[in-house]
mmCIF file of C-alpha atoms in Angstrom:
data_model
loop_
_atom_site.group_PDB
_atom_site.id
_atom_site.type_symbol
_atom_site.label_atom_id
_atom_site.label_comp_id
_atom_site.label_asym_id
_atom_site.label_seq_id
_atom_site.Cartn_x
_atom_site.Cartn_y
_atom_site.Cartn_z
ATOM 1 C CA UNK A 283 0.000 0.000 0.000
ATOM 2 C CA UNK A 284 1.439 3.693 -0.669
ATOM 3 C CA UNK A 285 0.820 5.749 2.016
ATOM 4 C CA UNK A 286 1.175 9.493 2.126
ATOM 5 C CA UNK A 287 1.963 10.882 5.486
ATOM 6 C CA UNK A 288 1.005 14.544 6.298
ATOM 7 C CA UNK A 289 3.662 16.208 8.181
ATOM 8 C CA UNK A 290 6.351 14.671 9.425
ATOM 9 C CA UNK A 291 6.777 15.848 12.624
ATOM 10 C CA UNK A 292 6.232 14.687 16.319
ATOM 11 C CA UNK A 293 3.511 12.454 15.543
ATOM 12 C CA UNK A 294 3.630 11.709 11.842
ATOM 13 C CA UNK A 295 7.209 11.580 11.990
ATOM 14 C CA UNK A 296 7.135 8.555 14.859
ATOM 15 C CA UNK A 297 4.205 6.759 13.100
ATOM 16 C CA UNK A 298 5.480 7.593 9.574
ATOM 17 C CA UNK A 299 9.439 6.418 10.248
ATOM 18 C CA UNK A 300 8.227 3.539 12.042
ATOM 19 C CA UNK A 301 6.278 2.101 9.025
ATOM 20 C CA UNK A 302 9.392 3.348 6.827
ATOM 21 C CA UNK A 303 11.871 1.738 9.119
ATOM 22 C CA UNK A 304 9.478 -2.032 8.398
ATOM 23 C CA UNK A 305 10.160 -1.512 4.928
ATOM 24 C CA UNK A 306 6.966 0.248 3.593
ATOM 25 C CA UNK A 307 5.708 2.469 0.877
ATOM 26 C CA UNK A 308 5.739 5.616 2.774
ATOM 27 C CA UNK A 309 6.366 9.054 1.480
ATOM 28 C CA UNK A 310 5.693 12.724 4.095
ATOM 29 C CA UNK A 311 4.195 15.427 2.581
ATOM 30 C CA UNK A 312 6.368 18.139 4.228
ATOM 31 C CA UNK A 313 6.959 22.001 3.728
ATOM 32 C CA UNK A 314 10.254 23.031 1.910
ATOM 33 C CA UNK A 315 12.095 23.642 4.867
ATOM 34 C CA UNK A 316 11.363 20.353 6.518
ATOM 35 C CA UNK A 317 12.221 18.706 3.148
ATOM 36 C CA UNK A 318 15.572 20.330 3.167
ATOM 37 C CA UNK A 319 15.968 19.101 6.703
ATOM 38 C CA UNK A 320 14.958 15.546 5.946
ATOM 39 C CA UNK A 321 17.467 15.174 2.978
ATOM 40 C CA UNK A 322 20.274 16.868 4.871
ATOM 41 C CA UNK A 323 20.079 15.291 8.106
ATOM 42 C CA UNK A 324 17.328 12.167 7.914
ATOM 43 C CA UNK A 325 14.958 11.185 9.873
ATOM 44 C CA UNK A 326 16.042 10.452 13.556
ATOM 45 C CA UNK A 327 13.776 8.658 16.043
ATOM 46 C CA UNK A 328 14.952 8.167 19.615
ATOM 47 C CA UNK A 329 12.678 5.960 21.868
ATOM 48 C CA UNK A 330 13.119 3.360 24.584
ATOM 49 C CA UNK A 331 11.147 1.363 22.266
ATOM 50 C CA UNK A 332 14.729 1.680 20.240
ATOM 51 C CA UNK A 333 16.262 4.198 18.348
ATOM 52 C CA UNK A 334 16.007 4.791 14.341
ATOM 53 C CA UNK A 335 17.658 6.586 12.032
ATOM 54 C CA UNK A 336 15.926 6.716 8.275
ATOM 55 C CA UNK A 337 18.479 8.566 5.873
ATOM 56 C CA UNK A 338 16.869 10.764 3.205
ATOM 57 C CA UNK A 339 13.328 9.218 3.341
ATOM 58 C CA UNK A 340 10.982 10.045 0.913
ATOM 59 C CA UNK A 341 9.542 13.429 0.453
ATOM 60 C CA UNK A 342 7.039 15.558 -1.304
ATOM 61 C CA UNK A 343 5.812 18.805 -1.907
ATOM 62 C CA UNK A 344 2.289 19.733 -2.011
ATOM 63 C CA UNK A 345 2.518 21.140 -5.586
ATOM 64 C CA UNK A 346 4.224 18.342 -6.766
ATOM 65 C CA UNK A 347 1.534 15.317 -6.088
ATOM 66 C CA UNK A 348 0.207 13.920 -9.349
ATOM 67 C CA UNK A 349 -1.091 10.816 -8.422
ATOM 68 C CA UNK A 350 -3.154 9.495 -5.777
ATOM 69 C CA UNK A 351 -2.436 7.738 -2.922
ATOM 70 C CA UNK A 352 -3.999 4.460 -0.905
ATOM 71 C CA UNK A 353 -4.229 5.452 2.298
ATOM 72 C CA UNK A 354 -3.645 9.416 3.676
ATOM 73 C CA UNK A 355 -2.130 9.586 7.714
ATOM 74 C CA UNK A 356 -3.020 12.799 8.974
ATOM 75 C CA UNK A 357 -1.454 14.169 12.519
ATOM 76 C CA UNK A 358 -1.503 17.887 12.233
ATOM 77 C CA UNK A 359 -3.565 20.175 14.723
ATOM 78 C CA UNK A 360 -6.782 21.076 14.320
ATOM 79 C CA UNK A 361 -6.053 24.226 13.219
ATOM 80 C CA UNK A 362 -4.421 23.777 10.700
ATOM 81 C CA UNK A 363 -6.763 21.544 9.494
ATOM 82 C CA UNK A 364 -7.809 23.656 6.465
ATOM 83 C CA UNK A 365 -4.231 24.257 4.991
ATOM 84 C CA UNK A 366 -3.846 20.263 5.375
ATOM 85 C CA UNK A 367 -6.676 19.679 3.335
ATOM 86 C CA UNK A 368 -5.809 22.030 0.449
ATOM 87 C CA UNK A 369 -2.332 20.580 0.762
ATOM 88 C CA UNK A 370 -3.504 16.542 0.062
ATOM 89 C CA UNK A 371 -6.252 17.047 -1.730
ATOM 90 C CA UNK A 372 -4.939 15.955 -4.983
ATOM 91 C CA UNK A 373 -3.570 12.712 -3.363
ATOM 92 C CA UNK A 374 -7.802 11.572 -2.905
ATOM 93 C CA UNK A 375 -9.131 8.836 -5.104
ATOM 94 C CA UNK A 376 -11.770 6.903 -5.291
ATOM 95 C CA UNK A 377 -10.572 3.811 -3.201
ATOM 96 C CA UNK A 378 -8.132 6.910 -0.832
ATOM 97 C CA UNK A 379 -8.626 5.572 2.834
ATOM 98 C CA UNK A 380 -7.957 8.902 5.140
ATOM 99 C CA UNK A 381 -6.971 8.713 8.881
ATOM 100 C CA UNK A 382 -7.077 11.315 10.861
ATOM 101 C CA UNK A 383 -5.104 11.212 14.277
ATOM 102 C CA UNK A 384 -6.599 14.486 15.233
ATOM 103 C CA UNK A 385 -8.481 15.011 18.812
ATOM 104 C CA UNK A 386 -12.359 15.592 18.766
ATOM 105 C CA UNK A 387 -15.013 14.941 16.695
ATOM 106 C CA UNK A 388 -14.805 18.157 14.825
ATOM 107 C CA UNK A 389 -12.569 17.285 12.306
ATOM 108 C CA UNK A 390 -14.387 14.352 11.283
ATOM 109 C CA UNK A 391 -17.355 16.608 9.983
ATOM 110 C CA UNK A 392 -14.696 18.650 7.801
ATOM 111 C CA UNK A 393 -13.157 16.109 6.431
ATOM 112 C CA UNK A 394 -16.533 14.189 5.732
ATOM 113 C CA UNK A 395 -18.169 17.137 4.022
ATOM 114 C CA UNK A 396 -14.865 17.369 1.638
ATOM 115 C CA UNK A 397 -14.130 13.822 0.797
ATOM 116 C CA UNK A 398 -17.422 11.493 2.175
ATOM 117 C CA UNK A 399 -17.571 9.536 5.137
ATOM 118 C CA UNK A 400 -17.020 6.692 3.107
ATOM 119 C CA UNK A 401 -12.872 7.558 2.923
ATOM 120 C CA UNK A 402 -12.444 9.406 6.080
ATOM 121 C CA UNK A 403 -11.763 6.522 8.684
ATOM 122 C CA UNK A 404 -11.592 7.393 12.780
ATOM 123 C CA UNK A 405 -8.159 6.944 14.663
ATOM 124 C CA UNK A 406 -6.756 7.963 17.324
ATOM 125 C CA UNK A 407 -3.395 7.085 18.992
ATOM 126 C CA UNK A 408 -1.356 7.117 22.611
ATOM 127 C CA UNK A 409 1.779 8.605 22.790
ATOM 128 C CA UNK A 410 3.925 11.240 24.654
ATOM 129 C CA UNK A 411 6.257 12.209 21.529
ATOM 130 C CA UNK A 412 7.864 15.879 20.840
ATOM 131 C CA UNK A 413 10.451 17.435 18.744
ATOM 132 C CA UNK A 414 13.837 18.197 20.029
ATOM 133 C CA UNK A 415 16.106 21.621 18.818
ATOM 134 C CA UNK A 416 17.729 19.506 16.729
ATOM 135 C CA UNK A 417 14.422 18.297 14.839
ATOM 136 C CA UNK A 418 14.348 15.213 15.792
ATOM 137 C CA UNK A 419 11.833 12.931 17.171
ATOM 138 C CA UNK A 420 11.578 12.034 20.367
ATOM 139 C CA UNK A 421 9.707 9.446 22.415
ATOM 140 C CA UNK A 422 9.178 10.696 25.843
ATOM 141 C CA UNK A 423 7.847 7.287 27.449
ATOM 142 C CA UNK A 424 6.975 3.817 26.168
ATOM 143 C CA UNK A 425 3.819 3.638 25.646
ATOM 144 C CA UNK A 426 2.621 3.550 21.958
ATOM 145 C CA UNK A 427 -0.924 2.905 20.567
ATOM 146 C CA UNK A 428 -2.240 3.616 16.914
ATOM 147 C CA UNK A 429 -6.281 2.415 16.580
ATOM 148 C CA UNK A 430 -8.250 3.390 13.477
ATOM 149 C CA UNK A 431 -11.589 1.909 12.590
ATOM 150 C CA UNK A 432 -13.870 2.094 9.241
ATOM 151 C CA UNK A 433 -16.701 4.125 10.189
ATOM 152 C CA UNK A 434 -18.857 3.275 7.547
ATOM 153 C CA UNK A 435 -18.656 -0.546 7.483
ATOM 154 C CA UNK A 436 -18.510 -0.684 4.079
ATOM 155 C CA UNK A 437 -14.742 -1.381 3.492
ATOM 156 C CA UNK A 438 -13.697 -4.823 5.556
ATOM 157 C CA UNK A 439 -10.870 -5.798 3.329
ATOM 158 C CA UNK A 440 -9.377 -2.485 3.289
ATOM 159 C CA UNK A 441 -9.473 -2.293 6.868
ATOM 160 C CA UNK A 442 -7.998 -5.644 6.706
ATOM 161 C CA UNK A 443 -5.256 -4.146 4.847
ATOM 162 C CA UNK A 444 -4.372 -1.241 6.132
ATOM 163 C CA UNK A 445 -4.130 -3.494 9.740
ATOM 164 C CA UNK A 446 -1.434 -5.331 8.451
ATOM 165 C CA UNK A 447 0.408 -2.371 7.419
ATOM 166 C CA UNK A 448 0.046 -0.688 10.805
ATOM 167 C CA UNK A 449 0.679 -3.868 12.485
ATOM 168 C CA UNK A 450 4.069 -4.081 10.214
ATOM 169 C CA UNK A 451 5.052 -0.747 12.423
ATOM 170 C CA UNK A 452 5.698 -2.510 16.320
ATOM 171 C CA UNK A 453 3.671 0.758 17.778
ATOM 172 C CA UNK A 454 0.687 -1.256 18.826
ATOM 173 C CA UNK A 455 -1.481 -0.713 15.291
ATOM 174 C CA UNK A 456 -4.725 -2.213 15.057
ATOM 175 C CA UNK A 457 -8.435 -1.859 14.033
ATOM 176 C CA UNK A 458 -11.161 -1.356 16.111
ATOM 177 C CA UNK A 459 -14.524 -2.164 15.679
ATOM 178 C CA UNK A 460 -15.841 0.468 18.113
ATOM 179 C CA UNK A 461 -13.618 3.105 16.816
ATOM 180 C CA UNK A 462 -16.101 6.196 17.520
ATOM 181 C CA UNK A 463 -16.613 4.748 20.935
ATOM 182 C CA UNK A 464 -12.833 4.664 21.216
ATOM 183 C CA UNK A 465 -12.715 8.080 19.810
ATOM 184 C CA UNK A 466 -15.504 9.527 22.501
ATOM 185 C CA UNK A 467 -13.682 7.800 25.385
ATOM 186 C CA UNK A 468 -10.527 9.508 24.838
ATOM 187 C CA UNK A 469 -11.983 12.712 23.478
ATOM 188 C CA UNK A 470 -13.796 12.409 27.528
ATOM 189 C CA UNK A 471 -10.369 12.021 29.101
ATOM 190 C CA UNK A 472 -8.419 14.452 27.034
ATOM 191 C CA UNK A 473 -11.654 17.328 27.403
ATOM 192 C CA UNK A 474 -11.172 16.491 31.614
ATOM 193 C CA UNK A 475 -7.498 16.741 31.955
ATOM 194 C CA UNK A 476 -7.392 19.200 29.281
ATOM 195 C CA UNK A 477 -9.680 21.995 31.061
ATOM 196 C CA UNK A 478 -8.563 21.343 34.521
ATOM 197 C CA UNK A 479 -4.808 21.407 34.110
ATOM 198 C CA UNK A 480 -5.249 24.395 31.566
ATOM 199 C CA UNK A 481 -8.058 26.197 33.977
ATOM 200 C CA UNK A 482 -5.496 25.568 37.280
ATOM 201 C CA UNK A 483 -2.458 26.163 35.534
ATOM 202 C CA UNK A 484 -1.324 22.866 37.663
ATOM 203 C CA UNK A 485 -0.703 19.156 37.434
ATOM 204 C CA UNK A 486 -3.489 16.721 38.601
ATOM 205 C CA UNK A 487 -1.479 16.162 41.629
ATOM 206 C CA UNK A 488 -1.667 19.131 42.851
ATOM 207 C CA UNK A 489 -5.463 19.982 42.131
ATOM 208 C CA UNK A 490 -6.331 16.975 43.894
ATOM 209 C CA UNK A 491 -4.492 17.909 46.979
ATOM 210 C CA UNK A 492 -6.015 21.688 46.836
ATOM 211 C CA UNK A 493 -9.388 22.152 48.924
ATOM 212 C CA UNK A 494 -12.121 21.051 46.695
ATOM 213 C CA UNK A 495 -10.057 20.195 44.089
ATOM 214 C CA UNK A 496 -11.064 16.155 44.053
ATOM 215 C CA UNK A 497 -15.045 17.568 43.728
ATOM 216 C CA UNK A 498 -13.826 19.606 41.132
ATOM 217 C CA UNK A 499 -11.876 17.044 39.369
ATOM 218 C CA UNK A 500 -15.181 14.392 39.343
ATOM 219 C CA UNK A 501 -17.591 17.436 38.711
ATOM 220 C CA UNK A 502 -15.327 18.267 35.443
ATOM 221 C CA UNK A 503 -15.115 14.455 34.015
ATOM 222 C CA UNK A 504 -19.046 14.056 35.154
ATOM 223 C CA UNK A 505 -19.710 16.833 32.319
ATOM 224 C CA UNK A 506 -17.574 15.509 29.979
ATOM 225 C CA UNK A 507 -18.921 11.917 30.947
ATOM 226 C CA UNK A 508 -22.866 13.236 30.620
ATOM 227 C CA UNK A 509 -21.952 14.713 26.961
ATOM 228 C CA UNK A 510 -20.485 11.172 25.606
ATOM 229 C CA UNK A 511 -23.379 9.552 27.084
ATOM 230 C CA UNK A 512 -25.821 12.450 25.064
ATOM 231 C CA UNK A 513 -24.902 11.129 21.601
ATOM 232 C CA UNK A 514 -25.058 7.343 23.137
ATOM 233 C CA UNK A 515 -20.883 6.811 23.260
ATOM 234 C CA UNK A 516 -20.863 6.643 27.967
ATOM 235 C CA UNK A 517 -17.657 5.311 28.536
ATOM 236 C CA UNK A 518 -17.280 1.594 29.339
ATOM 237 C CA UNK A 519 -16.894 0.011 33.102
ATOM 238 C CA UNK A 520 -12.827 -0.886 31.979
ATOM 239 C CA UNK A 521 -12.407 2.914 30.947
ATOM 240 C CA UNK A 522 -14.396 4.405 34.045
ATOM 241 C CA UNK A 523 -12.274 1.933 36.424
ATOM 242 C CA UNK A 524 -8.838 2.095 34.728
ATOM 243 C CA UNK A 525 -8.112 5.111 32.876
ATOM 244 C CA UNK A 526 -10.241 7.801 34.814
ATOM 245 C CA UNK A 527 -8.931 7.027 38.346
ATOM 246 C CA UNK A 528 -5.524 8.643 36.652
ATOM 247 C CA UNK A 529 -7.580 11.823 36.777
ATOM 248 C CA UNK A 530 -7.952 11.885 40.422
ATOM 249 C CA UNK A 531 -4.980 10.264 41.585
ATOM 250 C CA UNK A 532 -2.921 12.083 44.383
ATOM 251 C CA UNK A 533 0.650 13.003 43.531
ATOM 252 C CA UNK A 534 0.062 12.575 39.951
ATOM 253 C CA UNK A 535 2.153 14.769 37.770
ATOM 254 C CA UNK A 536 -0.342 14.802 34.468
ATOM 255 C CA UNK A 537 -0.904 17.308 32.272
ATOM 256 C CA UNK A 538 -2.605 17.943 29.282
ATOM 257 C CA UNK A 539 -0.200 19.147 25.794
ATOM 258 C CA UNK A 540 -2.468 21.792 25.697
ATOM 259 C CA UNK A 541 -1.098 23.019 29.328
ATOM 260 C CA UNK A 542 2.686 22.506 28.019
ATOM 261 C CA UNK A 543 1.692 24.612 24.637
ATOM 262 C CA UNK A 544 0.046 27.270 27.301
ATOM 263 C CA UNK A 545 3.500 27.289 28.923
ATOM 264 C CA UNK A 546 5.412 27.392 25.325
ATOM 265 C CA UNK A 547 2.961 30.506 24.764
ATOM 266 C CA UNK A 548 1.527 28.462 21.585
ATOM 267 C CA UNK A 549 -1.826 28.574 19.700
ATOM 268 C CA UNK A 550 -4.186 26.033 21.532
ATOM 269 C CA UNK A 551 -6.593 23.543 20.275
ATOM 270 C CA UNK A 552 -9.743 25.190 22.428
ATOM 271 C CA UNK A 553 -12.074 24.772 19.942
ATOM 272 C CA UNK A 554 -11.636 21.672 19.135
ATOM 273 C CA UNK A 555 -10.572 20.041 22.272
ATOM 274 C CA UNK A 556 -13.044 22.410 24.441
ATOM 275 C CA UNK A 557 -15.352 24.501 22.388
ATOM 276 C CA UNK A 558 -16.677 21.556 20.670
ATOM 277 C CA UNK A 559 -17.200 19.351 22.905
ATOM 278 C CA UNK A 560 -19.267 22.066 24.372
ATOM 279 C CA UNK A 561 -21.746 23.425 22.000
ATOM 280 C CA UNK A 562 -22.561 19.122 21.234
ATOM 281 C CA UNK A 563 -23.603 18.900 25.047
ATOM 282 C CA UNK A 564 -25.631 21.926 25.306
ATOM 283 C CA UNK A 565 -27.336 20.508 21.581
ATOM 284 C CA UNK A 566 -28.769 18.033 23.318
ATOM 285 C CA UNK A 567 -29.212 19.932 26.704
ATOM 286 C CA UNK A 568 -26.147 19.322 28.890
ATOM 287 C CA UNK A 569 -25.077 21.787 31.362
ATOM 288 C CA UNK A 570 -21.550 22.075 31.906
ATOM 289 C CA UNK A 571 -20.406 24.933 33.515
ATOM 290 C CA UNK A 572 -17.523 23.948 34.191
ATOM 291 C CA UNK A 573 -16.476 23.300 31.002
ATOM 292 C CA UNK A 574 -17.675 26.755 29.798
ATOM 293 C CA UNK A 575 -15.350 28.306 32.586
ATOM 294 C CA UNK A 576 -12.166 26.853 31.050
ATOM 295 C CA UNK A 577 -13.070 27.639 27.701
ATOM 296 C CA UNK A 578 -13.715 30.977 28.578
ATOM 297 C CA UNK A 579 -10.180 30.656 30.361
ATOM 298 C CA UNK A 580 -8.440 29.552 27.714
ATOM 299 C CA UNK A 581 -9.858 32.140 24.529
ATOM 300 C CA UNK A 582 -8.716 34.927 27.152
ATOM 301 C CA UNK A 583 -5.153 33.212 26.859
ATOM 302 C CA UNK A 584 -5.292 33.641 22.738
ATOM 303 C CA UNK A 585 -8.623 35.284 21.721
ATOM 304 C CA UNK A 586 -7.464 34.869 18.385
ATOM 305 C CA UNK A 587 -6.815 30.478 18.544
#
């Protein structure tokens, strides 16, 4: 399968080298300065799940696409969703799979209305990855997950396919079944830590050991919770037992990107991360105040984001 990677930088760099590094057809569609960068210097992964070092790998500018491609991987932020589109868009065909590792729901309704649901698969993926001042990628912990799902259930043996290519990667690739369900249950996690660590300007450690901060902490996942459970996605028992509790959990030193990025002084994902999730709750009558509170915290940070 030829795959055309979007960006090849934290994320689509990891994900994109490691299915290079197996010995697949994969070619980033970069910018001209990260194309220089590739050809001069490679493309350098270092990760306790081992190090990798992909000389010259294949490149492509946005003007230059003239054919199409099997299947699209797509890891920028949501913002720059619109330039990311314009940039691949000649790289669609018919039988073009598309998946997006973006956070949300949002981005799923653009990319629908521009190329059908039918080619625009869900995904999501687990990992703590950044780039270094030298450009290269970095792996901050081991954990690795890539899940991507057909959303239509009209494409089996291309899902079939394209598992066996992710698979081919060692990062944990696989299809899911219940990919939007996947997709709502981490949207729910990333929304809670998200607003609270953004809102406090904190780790969950310390919010939880600040007066009130434990009612605020289940008062802030109960909204997020009550919104999944509005468009029929409430997060499963092994989700509300296992991966929640990390929200609450004295001494823990999580925080959400969007927190670091706050600290970089970067553009945020609010919208998409926040403001979304929002206005679908209070569609179908959720209150979430809380919710509201950090969103309104986090537009005063960049009005303009």
């Amino acid at each position: 399968m030829r795959v055309l990677v979007v960006g090849a930088g934290a994320i689509g760099g990891y994900f994109g080298g490691r299915l290079l590094q197996a010995g697949n057809d994969i070619t980033f569609l970069v910018r001209p300065g990260r194309s220089k960068e590739l050809a001069s210097n490679g493309l350098r992964i270092h990760s306790p799940n081992g190090d990798a070092f992909l000389t010259r790998p294949p490149t492509i500018l946005a003007e230059e696409i003239n054919e199409t491609f099997d299947v699209i991987l797509l890891s920028c932020k949501a913002y720059d969703l619109g330039d990311a589109i314009k940039s691949f868009a000649s790289a669609v065909g018919p039988n073009t799979s598309i998946i997006p590792l973006l956070n949300g729901m949002k981005h799923l309704d653009i990319l629908d209305e521009h190329f059908g649901p039918d080619r625009v698969m869900g995904g999501l993926c687990t990992i703590h990855v950044t780039l270094n001042e030298k450009r290269e990628v970095v792996q901050l912990q081991p954990a690795q997950s890539f899940i991507f799902g057909d959303r239509s259930g009209k494409n089996p043996e291309r899902e079939d396919e394209i598992e066996e290519l992710v698979r081919s990667g060692n990062f944990n690739g696989l299809a899911s079944g219940t990919i939007m369900q996947d997709m709502w249950e981490k949207w729910v996690f990333l929304s809670s830590m998200a607003a609270s660590t953004c809102l406090m300007r904190t780790s969950i450690g310390n919010i939880v050991a600040a007066p009130g901060g434990s009612d605020f902490m289940i008062a802030l996942i109960d909204e997020c919770k009550s919104v999944a459970a509005a468009y029929d996605n409430f997060p499963r028992a092994f989700f509300v037992e296992q991966k929640l509790p990390l929200l609450t959990s004295e001494g823990s030193p999580l925080t959400a990107s969007m927190f670091r990025d706050i600290q970089a002084g970067l553009r945020v994902e609010a919208d998409n991360v926040i403001g979304d999730l929002i206005a679908r709750g209070e569609a179908r009558n959720v209150q979430v105040p809380l919710l509201r509170l950090a969103y309104t915290h986090l537009k005063a940070y960049q009005p303009k984001s």
